[in-house]
mmCIF file of N, CA and C in Angstrom:
data_model
loop_
_atom_site.group_PDB
_atom_site.id
_atom_site.type_symbol
_atom_site.label_atom_id
_atom_site.label_comp_id
_atom_site.label_asym_id
_atom_site.label_seq_id
_atom_site.Cartn_x
_atom_site.Cartn_y
_atom_site.Cartn_z
ATOM 1 N N MET A 106 -18.015 -45.022 -20.469
ATOM 2 C CA MET A 106 -16.442 -44.453 -20.540
ATOM 3 C C MET A 106 -16.263 -43.396 -21.313
ATOM 4 N N MET A 107 -15.380 -42.162 -20.509
ATOM 5 C CA MET A 107 -15.113 -41.260 -21.900
ATOM 6 C C MET A 107 -13.690 -41.410 -23.328
ATOM 7 N N TYR A 108 -13.949 -41.303 -23.890
ATOM 8 C CA TYR A 108 -12.990 -40.825 -24.561
ATOM 9 C C TYR A 108 -11.750 -39.856 -24.206
ATOM 10 N N GLN A 109 -10.820 -40.651 -24.275
ATOM 11 C CA GLN A 109 -9.989 -39.765 -23.367
ATOM 12 C C GLN A 109 -8.372 -40.173 -24.547
ATOM 13 N N PRO A 110 -8.202 -38.789 -25.549
ATOM 14 C CA PRO A 110 -7.487 -39.419 -26.614
ATOM 15 C C PRO A 110 -6.251 -39.242 -26.127
ATOM 16 N N ASP A 111 -4.805 -39.815 -26.686
ATOM 17 C CA ASP A 111 -3.634 -40.619 -26.293
ATOM 18 C C ASP A 111 -3.182 -39.053 -26.437
ATOM 19 N N LEU A 112 -1.966 -38.868 -25.796
ATOM 20 C CA LEU A 112 -1.454 -37.569 -25.527
ATOM 21 C C LEU A 112 0.075 -37.720 -26.465
ATOM 22 N N VAL A 113 0.055 -37.113 -27.338
ATOM 23 C CA VAL A 113 1.145 -37.100 -28.344
ATOM 24 C C VAL A 113 2.447 -36.446 -28.166
ATOM 25 N N THR A 114 3.521 -36.566 -28.424
ATOM 26 C CA THR A 114 4.782 -35.391 -27.685
ATOM 27 C C THR A 114 5.135 -34.798 -29.176
ATOM 28 N N GLU A 115 4.237 -33.400 -29.622
ATOM 29 C CA GLU A 115 4.713 -32.804 -30.781
ATOM 30 C C GLU A 115 6.392 -32.068 -30.739
ATOM 31 N N THR A 116 6.799 -32.711 -31.787
ATOM 32 C CA THR A 116 8.096 -31.797 -32.181
ATOM 33 C C THR A 116 7.748 -30.805 -33.138
ATOM 34 N N GLY A 117 7.487 -30.788 -34.011
ATOM 35 C CA GLY A 117 7.051 -29.461 -34.630
ATOM 36 C C GLY A 117 6.132 -27.728 -33.655
ATOM 37 N N PRO A 118 6.538 -26.499 -34.539
ATOM 38 C CA PRO A 118 5.899 -25.903 -34.146
ATOM 39 C C PRO A 118 4.418 -26.138 -34.154
ATOM 40 N N LEU A 119 3.978 -25.494 -32.367
ATOM 41 C CA LEU A 119 2.975 -25.347 -32.072
ATOM 42 C C LEU A 119 1.910 -24.225 -32.081
ATOM 43 N N GLN A 120 0.479 -24.446 -32.527
ATOM 44 C CA GLN A 120 -0.197 -23.012 -32.509
ATOM 45 C C GLN A 120 -0.553 -22.733 -31.652
ATOM 46 N N THR A 121 -0.673 -21.515 -31.442
ATOM 47 C CA THR A 121 -1.513 -20.657 -30.735
ATOM 48 C C THR A 121 -2.346 -19.659 -31.226
ATOM 49 N N ARG A 122 -2.638 -18.501 -30.494
ATOM 50 C CA ARG A 122 -3.639 -17.597 -30.502
ATOM 51 C C ARG A 122 -3.218 -17.052 -32.071
ATOM 52 N N TRP A 123 -2.101 -16.872 -32.198
ATOM 53 C CA TRP A 123 -1.399 -15.480 -32.523
ATOM 54 C C TRP A 123 -0.490 -16.372 -33.703
ATOM 55 N N ARG A 124 -0.527 -17.954 -33.853
ATOM 56 C CA ARG A 124 0.641 -18.349 -35.013
ATOM 57 C C ARG A 124 -0.508 -19.745 -35.279
ATOM 58 N N GLY A 125 -0.045 -19.926 -36.053
ATOM 59 C CA GLY A 125 -0.926 -21.292 -36.566
ATOM 60 C C GLY A 125 0.239 -22.321 -36.817
ATOM 61 N N PRO A 126 -0.143 -23.280 -36.747
ATOM 62 C CA PRO A 126 0.943 -24.442 -37.292
ATOM 63 C C PRO A 126 2.446 -24.435 -37.831
ATOM 64 N N GLU A 127 1.969 -23.791 -38.990
ATOM 65 C CA GLU A 127 3.589 -23.510 -39.852
ATOM 66 C C GLU A 127 4.584 -23.152 -38.953
ATOM 67 N N ASP A 128 5.903 -23.300 -39.826
ATOM 68 C CA ASP A 128 7.362 -23.535 -39.598
ATOM 69 C C ASP A 128 6.849 -21.672 -39.258
ATOM 70 N N SER A 129 6.632 -20.583 -40.415
ATOM 71 C CA SER A 129 7.246 -19.444 -40.638
ATOM 72 C C SER A 129 7.097 -18.826 -38.940
ATOM 73 N N ASN A 130 7.715 -18.217 -39.120
ATOM 74 C CA ASN A 130 7.728 -16.643 -37.040
ATOM 75 C C ASN A 130 7.005 -15.903 -37.547
ATOM 76 N N ARG A 131 6.963 -15.192 -38.927
ATOM 77 C CA ARG A 131 6.087 -14.242 -39.589
ATOM 78 C C ARG A 131 4.027 -14.197 -39.370
ATOM 79 N N LEU A 132 3.926 -13.019 -38.773
ATOM 80 C CA LEU A 132 2.591 -12.833 -38.512
ATOM 81 C C LEU A 132 1.915 -12.331 -40.163
ATOM 82 N N ASP A 133 0.838 -13.192 -40.607
ATOM 83 C CA ASP A 133 0.007 -12.669 -41.803
ATOM 84 C C ASP A 133 -0.448 -10.830 -42.188
ATOM 85 N N CYS A 134 -0.209 -10.669 -42.915
ATOM 86 C CA CYS A 134 -0.525 -9.325 -43.420
ATOM 87 C C CYS A 134 -1.349 -8.517 -42.464
ATOM 88 N N GLU A 135 -2.279 -8.654 -42.209
ATOM 89 C CA GLU A 135 -3.656 -8.061 -41.776
ATOM 90 C C GLU A 135 -3.648 -8.438 -40.114
ATOM 91 N N THR A 136 -3.344 -9.499 -39.223
ATOM 92 C CA THR A 136 -2.752 -9.525 -38.009
ATOM 93 C C THR A 136 -1.688 -7.798 -38.161
ATOM 94 N N GLY A 137 -0.731 -8.345 -38.287
ATOM 95 C CA GLY A 137 0.405 -7.287 -38.258
ATOM 96 C C GLY A 137 -0.426 -6.031 -38.382
ATOM 97 N N VAL A 138 -1.071 -5.838 -39.105
ATOM 98 C CA VAL A 138 -1.868 -3.869 -39.281
ATOM 99 C C VAL A 138 -2.466 -3.365 -38.326
ATOM 100 N N LEU A 139 -3.666 -4.709 -38.034
ATOM 101 C CA LEU A 139 -4.350 -4.677 -36.650
ATOM 102 C C LEU A 139 -3.421 -4.251 -35.208
ATOM 103 N N LEU A 140 -2.442 -5.180 -35.189
ATOM 104 C CA LEU A 140 -1.591 -4.873 -34.104
ATOM 105 C C LEU A 140 -0.991 -3.450 -33.982
ATOM 106 N N ARG A 141 -0.603 -2.910 -34.483
ATOM 107 C CA ARG A 141 0.229 -1.891 -35.621
ATOM 108 C C ARG A 141 -1.085 -1.121 -34.531
ATOM 109 N N MET A 142 -2.107 -0.957 -34.997
ATOM 110 C CA MET A 142 -3.372 0.258 -35.340
ATOM 111 C C MET A 142 -3.821 0.598 -33.728
ATOM 112 N N VAL A 143 -4.057 -0.802 -33.171
ATOM 113 C CA VAL A 143 -4.192 -0.703 -31.809
ATOM 114 C C VAL A 143 -3.260 -0.710 -30.503
ATOM 115 N N LEU A 144 -1.683 -1.280 -31.004
ATOM 116 C CA LEU A 144 -0.803 -0.634 -29.776
ATOM 117 C C LEU A 144 -0.118 0.767 -29.981
ATOM 118 N N GLU A 145 0.080 1.008 -31.661
ATOM 119 C CA GLU A 145 0.770 2.282 -31.314
ATOM 120 C C GLU A 145 -0.296 3.054 -30.816
ATOM 121 N N PRO A 146 -0.917 4.049 -30.396
ATOM 122 C CA PRO A 146 -1.305 4.585 -29.539
ATOM 123 C C PRO A 146 -0.714 4.218 -27.722
ATOM 124 N N VAL A 147 -0.677 3.084 -27.654
ATOM 125 C CA VAL A 147 -0.089 2.938 -26.548
ATOM 126 C C VAL A 147 1.984 3.484 -26.466
ATOM 127 N N PHE A 148 2.471 2.574 -27.811
ATOM 128 C CA PHE A 148 3.850 2.927 -27.264
ATOM 129 C C PHE A 148 3.786 4.687 -27.727
ATOM 130 N N ARG A 149 3.221 5.461 -28.177
ATOM 131 C CA ARG A 149 2.884 6.358 -28.939
ATOM 132 C C ARG A 149 3.334 7.355 -27.577
ATOM 133 N N GLN A 150 2.294 6.504 -26.244
ATOM 134 C CA GLN A 150 1.697 7.771 -25.529
ATOM 135 C C GLN A 150 2.716 7.014 -23.711
ATOM 136 N N SER A 151 3.136 6.686 -23.796
ATOM 137 C CA SER A 151 3.818 6.259 -22.802
ATOM 138 C C SER A 151 5.336 6.838 -22.684
ATOM 139 N N THR A 152 5.829 7.381 -21.246
ATOM 140 C CA THR A 152 6.761 8.096 -21.309
ATOM 141 C C THR A 152 7.752 7.311 -19.843
ATOM 142 N N SER A 153 7.311 5.887 -20.277
ATOM 143 C CA SER A 153 8.481 5.116 -19.844
ATOM 144 C C SER A 153 8.351 3.345 -19.912
ATOM 145 N N TRP A 154 9.357 2.679 -19.176
ATOM 146 C CA TRP A 154 8.852 1.674 -19.905
ATOM 147 C C TRP A 154 7.855 1.181 -18.970
ATOM 148 N N ALA A 155 8.002 1.075 -17.692
ATOM 149 C CA ALA A 155 7.288 0.483 -16.446
ATOM 150 C C ALA A 155 5.310 1.390 -16.879
ATOM 151 N N GLY A 156 5.665 2.596 -17.623
ATOM 152 C CA GLY A 156 4.394 2.754 -17.894
ATOM 153 C C GLY A 156 3.819 2.557 -19.289
ATOM 154 N N LEU A 157 4.954 2.187 -20.375
ATOM 155 C CA LEU A 157 4.047 0.633 -21.417
ATOM 156 C C LEU A 157 4.205 -0.469 -21.352
ATOM 157 N N ARG A 158 4.654 -1.043 -20.410
ATOM 158 C CA ARG A 158 4.809 -2.355 -19.971
ATOM 159 C C ARG A 158 3.164 -2.650 -19.384
ATOM 160 N N ARG A 159 2.414 -1.414 -18.294
ATOM 161 C CA ARG A 159 0.911 -1.526 -17.880
ATOM 162 C C ARG A 159 0.036 -1.382 -19.043
ATOM 163 N N ARG A 160 0.231 -0.538 -19.667
ATOM 164 C CA ARG A 160 -0.449 -0.166 -21.011
ATOM 165 C C ARG A 160 -0.795 -1.164 -21.721
ATOM 166 N N LEU A 161 0.513 -2.424 -22.101
ATOM 167 C CA LEU A 161 0.351 -3.155 -22.990
ATOM 168 C C LEU A 161 -0.531 -4.227 -22.092
ATOM 169 N N ALA A 162 -0.336 -4.358 -20.772
ATOM 170 C CA ALA A 162 -0.794 -5.604 -19.954
ATOM 171 C C ALA A 162 -2.181 -5.505 -19.808
ATOM 172 N N GLY A 163 -2.588 -3.847 -20.510
ATOM 173 C CA GLY A 163 -4.091 -3.898 -20.005
ATOM 174 C C GLY A 163 -4.628 -4.267 -21.096
ATOM 175 N N LYS A 164 -3.705 -4.487 -22.507
ATOM 176 C CA LYS A 164 -4.324 -5.108 -23.240
ATOM 177 C C LYS A 164 -3.962 -6.704 -24.055
ATOM 178 N N GLY A 165 -3.707 -7.424 -22.758
ATOM 179 C CA GLY A 165 -3.481 -8.538 -23.010
ATOM 180 C C GLY A 165 -1.633 -8.827 -23.499
ATOM 181 N N PHE A 166 -1.022 -7.445 -23.766
ATOM 182 C CA PHE A 166 0.853 -8.000 -23.495
ATOM 183 C C PHE A 166 1.698 -7.816 -22.879
ATOM 184 N N ASP A 167 3.343 -8.088 -23.379
ATOM 185 C CA ASP A 167 4.031 -7.999 -22.464
ATOM 186 C C ASP A 167 5.027 -7.960 -23.563
ATOM 187 N N LEU A 168 6.369 -7.285 -22.946
ATOM 188 C CA LEU A 168 7.415 -7.313 -24.003
ATOM 189 C C LEU A 168 8.491 -8.441 -22.789
ATOM 190 N N GLY A 169 9.497 -8.621 -23.838
ATOM 191 C CA GLY A 169 10.656 -9.325 -23.328
ATOM 192 C C GLY A 169 11.548 -9.720 -24.424
ATOM 193 N N PHE A 170 12.688 -9.772 -24.656
ATOM 194 C CA PHE A 170 13.290 -10.088 -25.002
ATOM 195 C C PHE A 170 13.966 -11.219 -25.337
ATOM 196 N N TYR A 171 14.646 -11.564 -26.893
ATOM 197 C CA TYR A 171 14.602 -12.297 -27.695
ATOM 198 C C TYR A 171 15.817 -12.443 -29.419
ATOM 199 N N LEU A 172 16.893 -13.435 -28.710
ATOM 200 C CA LEU A 172 17.884 -13.116 -29.245
ATOM 201 C C LEU A 172 18.073 -11.763 -29.277
ATOM 202 N N GLY A 173 18.788 -10.834 -28.496
ATOM 203 C CA GLY A 173 18.938 -9.277 -28.472
ATOM 204 C C GLY A 173 17.878 -8.550 -28.687
ATOM 205 N N ARG A 174 16.273 -9.412 -29.771
ATOM 206 C CA ARG A 174 15.454 -7.251 -29.803
ATOM 207 C C ARG A 174 14.636 -8.062 -29.050
ATOM 208 N N LEU A 175 13.578 -6.600 -28.824
ATOM 209 C CA LEU A 175 12.629 -6.776 -28.529
ATOM 210 C C LEU A 175 11.230 -6.977 -28.830
ATOM 211 N N VAL A 176 10.908 -7.931 -28.077
ATOM 212 C CA VAL A 176 9.592 -8.764 -28.534
ATOM 213 C C VAL A 176 8.217 -8.407 -28.216
ATOM 214 N N LEU A 177 7.403 -8.676 -28.281
ATOM 215 C CA LEU A 177 5.972 -8.376 -27.751
ATOM 216 C C LEU A 177 5.586 -9.654 -27.710
ATOM 217 N N ASN A 178 4.983 -9.853 -26.095
ATOM 218 C CA ASN A 178 4.801 -10.910 -25.571
ATOM 219 C C ASN A 178 3.405 -11.290 -25.251
ATOM 220 N N ASP A 179 2.641 -12.693 -26.340
ATOM 221 C CA ASP A 179 0.834 -12.856 -25.248
ATOM 222 C C ASP A 179 1.857 -12.825 -23.819
ATOM 223 N N ARG A 180 0.589 -11.972 -23.006
ATOM 224 C CA ARG A 180 0.355 -12.157 -21.493
ATOM 225 C C ARG A 180 0.058 -13.046 -20.647
ATOM 226 N N GLU A 181 -0.974 -13.842 -21.690
ATOM 227 C CA GLU A 181 -1.946 -15.280 -21.038
ATOM 228 C C GLU A 181 -0.504 -15.771 -20.922
ATOM 229 N N SER A 182 0.013 -16.412 -22.803
ATOM 230 C CA SER A 182 0.698 -17.636 -22.379
ATOM 231 C C SER A 182 2.008 -17.878 -22.776
ATOM 232 N N GLY A 183 2.952 -16.751 -22.750
ATOM 233 C CA GLY A 183 4.192 -15.693 -23.337
ATOM 234 C C GLY A 183 4.535 -16.063 -24.137
ATOM 235 N N ALA A 184 3.858 -16.833 -25.050
ATOM 236 C CA ALA A 184 3.741 -16.651 -26.953
ATOM 237 C C ALA A 184 4.663 -15.586 -26.687
ATOM 238 N N ARG A 185 5.613 -15.287 -27.741
ATOM 239 C CA ARG A 185 6.339 -14.216 -28.431
ATOM 240 C C ARG A 185 5.790 -14.415 -29.828
ATOM 241 N N ILE A 186 5.505 -12.942 -29.829
ATOM 242 C CA ILE A 186 4.164 -12.527 -30.883
ATOM 243 C C ILE A 186 5.435 -12.114 -32.469
ATOM 244 N N CYS A 187 5.562 -10.833 -32.026
ATOM 245 C CA CYS A 187 6.633 -10.044 -32.927
ATOM 246 C C CYS A 187 7.525 -9.076 -32.297
ATOM 247 N N SER A 188 8.506 -8.823 -33.430
ATOM 248 C CA SER A 188 8.972 -8.083 -32.492
ATOM 249 C C SER A 188 8.703 -6.477 -32.479
ATOM 250 N N CYS A 189 9.062 -5.576 -31.558
ATOM 251 C CA CYS A 189 8.912 -4.186 -31.628
ATOM 252 C C CYS A 189 9.275 -3.451 -32.942
ATOM 253 N N LYS A 190 10.133 -3.939 -33.479
ATOM 254 C CA LYS A 190 10.484 -3.143 -35.176
ATOM 255 C C LYS A 190 9.513 -3.551 -35.909
ATOM 256 N N PHE A 191 8.542 -4.577 -35.696
ATOM 257 C CA PHE A 191 7.393 -5.213 -36.467
ATOM 258 C C PHE A 191 6.741 -4.549 -36.436
ATOM 259 N N LEU A 192 6.110 -3.995 -35.403
ATOM 260 C CA LEU A 192 5.311 -2.633 -35.190
ATOM 261 C C LEU A 192 5.561 -1.555 -35.346
ATOM 262 N N GLY A 193 6.833 -1.156 -35.961
ATOM 263 C CA GLY A 193 7.440 0.352 -35.997
ATOM 264 C C GLY A 193 8.119 0.870 -35.329
ATOM 265 N N TYR A 194 8.180 0.193 -33.446
ATOM 266 C CA TYR A 194 8.899 0.666 -32.549
ATOM 267 C C TYR A 194 10.207 0.128 -31.613
ATOM 268 N N PRO A 195 10.750 -0.121 -32.963
ATOM 269 C CA PRO A 195 12.361 -0.599 -32.498
ATOM 270 C C PRO A 195 12.661 -0.675 -31.268
ATOM 271 N N LEU A 196 13.826 -1.234 -30.820
ATOM 272 C CA LEU A 196 14.574 -0.915 -29.658
ATOM 273 C C LEU A 196 15.323 0.610 -29.129
ATOM 274 N N ARG A 197 15.978 1.078 -30.351
ATOM 275 C CA ARG A 197 17.132 1.713 -30.404
ATOM 276 C C ARG A 197 15.803 2.957 -30.248
ATOM 277 N N VAL A 198 14.934 3.028 -30.981
ATOM 278 C CA VAL A 198 13.631 4.100 -30.475
ATOM 279 C C VAL A 198 13.387 4.434 -29.428
ATOM 280 N N LEU A 199 12.643 3.208 -28.766
ATOM 281 C CA LEU A 199 12.153 3.367 -27.568
ATOM 282 C C LEU A 199 12.801 3.479 -26.089
ATOM 283 N N THR A 200 14.474 3.267 -26.245
ATOM 284 C CA THR A 200 15.914 3.541 -25.840
ATOM 285 C C THR A 200 15.755 4.908 -25.637
ATOM 286 N N LYS A 201 16.166 5.387 -26.880
ATOM 287 C CA LYS A 201 16.158 6.899 -27.366
ATOM 288 C C LYS A 201 15.273 7.940 -26.156
ATOM 289 N N ARG A 202 13.742 7.314 -26.341
ATOM 290 C CA ARG A 202 12.818 8.368 -25.942
ATOM 291 C C ARG A 202 12.663 7.720 -23.951
ATOM 292 N N LEU A 203 12.612 6.373 -23.451
ATOM 293 C CA LEU A 203 12.251 6.103 -22.680
ATOM 294 C C LEU A 203 13.098 5.180 -21.829
ATOM 295 N N GLY A 204 14.528 6.111 -22.335
ATOM 296 C CA GLY A 204 16.298 5.363 -21.288
ATOM 297 C C GLY A 204 15.933 4.276 -21.475
ATOM 298 N N ARG A 205 17.299 3.502 -21.411
ATOM 299 C CA ARG A 205 17.781 2.479 -20.862
ATOM 300 C C ARG A 205 16.579 1.273 -20.310
ATOM 301 N N ALA A 206 16.744 0.364 -21.108
ATOM 302 C CA ALA A 206 15.600 -0.654 -20.382
ATOM 303 C C ALA A 206 16.211 -1.380 -19.641
ATOM 304 N N LYS A 207 15.846 -1.684 -18.482
ATOM 305 C CA LYS A 207 16.924 -2.868 -17.483
ATOM 306 C C LYS A 207 16.161 -4.130 -18.034
ATOM 307 N N VAL A 208 17.455 -5.119 -18.115
ATOM 308 C CA VAL A 208 16.881 -6.677 -18.255
ATOM 309 C C VAL A 208 17.982 -7.710 -17.475
ATOM 310 N N ALA A 209 17.227 -8.665 -17.369
ATOM 311 C CA ALA A 209 17.569 -9.772 -16.617
ATOM 312 C C ALA A 209 17.818 -11.188 -17.825
ATOM 313 N N ALA A 210 19.111 -11.502 -18.085
ATOM 314 C CA ALA A 210 19.361 -12.477 -19.294
ATOM 315 C C ALA A 210 18.440 -13.922 -18.087
ATOM 316 N N ILE A 211 17.696 -14.739 -19.274
ATOM 317 C CA ILE A 211 17.782 -15.564 -17.936
ATOM 318 C C ILE A 211 18.980 -16.865 -19.319
ATOM 319 N N ARG A 212 19.729 -17.469 -18.429
ATOM 320 C CA ARG A 212 20.368 -18.818 -18.371
ATOM 321 C C ARG A 212 20.248 -19.797 -18.631
ATOM 322 N N ASN A 213 19.132 -20.138 -19.806
ATOM 323 C CA ASN A 213 19.165 -21.303 -20.321
ATOM 324 C C ASN A 213 19.930 -21.650 -21.790
ATOM 325 N N GLY A 214 20.401 -20.275 -22.338
ATOM 326 C CA GLY A 214 21.213 -20.859 -23.566
ATOM 327 C C GLY A 214 20.065 -20.626 -24.857
ATOM 328 N N ASN A 215 19.745 -20.039 -24.587
ATOM 329 C CA ASN A 215 18.140 -19.399 -25.987
ATOM 330 C C ASN A 215 17.967 -18.275 -25.770
ATOM 331 N N GLY A 216 19.161 -17.734 -25.723
ATOM 332 C CA GLY A 216 18.917 -16.073 -25.667
ATOM 333 C C GLY A 216 17.607 -14.639 -25.098
ATOM 334 N N LEU A 217 16.656 -15.373 -24.254
ATOM 335 C CA LEU A 217 15.712 -14.738 -23.821
ATOM 336 C C LEU A 217 16.276 -14.121 -22.649
ATOM 337 N N GLY A 218 15.460 -12.959 -22.296
ATOM 338 C CA GLY A 218 15.720 -12.056 -21.127
ATOM 339 C C GLY A 218 14.261 -11.296 -20.784
ATOM 340 N N LEU A 219 14.078 -11.149 -19.432
ATOM 341 C CA LEU A 219 12.789 -10.433 -19.482
ATOM 342 C C LEU A 219 12.892 -8.963 -18.428
ATOM 343 N N LEU A 220 12.544 -8.297 -19.680
ATOM 344 C CA LEU A 220 12.265 -6.689 -18.606
ATOM 345 C C LEU A 220 11.841 -6.404 -17.551
ATOM 346 N N LEU A 221 12.733 -5.822 -16.702
ATOM 347 C CA LEU A 221 12.365 -5.325 -15.529
ATOM 348 C C LEU A 221 11.919 -3.811 -15.345
ATOM 349 N N ASP A 222 11.211 -3.486 -14.811
ATOM 350 C CA ASP A 222 10.021 -1.913 -14.774
ATOM 351 C C ASP A 222 11.381 -1.001 -13.983
#
């Protein structure tokens, strides 16, 4: 008979590809630098929100909103990675260049929003 571990409900933060199980919501500095380096051309070269999302999708990322901030999400898991401001591209700067973003609010009380094309 195969060993099957008991399922335990975790109440603390879960570990993802981008974050360990600690309570911090910050990336380590090395990961932040690498993300900025890889994604800087994507943000700089995009001329529309749809183009930005398409280019980010090619690298495994997507955009969303969390508590009024534009955030970078892991496309596969949907896990929030960091704010776009952390990457050097705050919403204000992107709005000035790409136009106003179309956002659909998710009505579950947690301040999430989906960016629409």
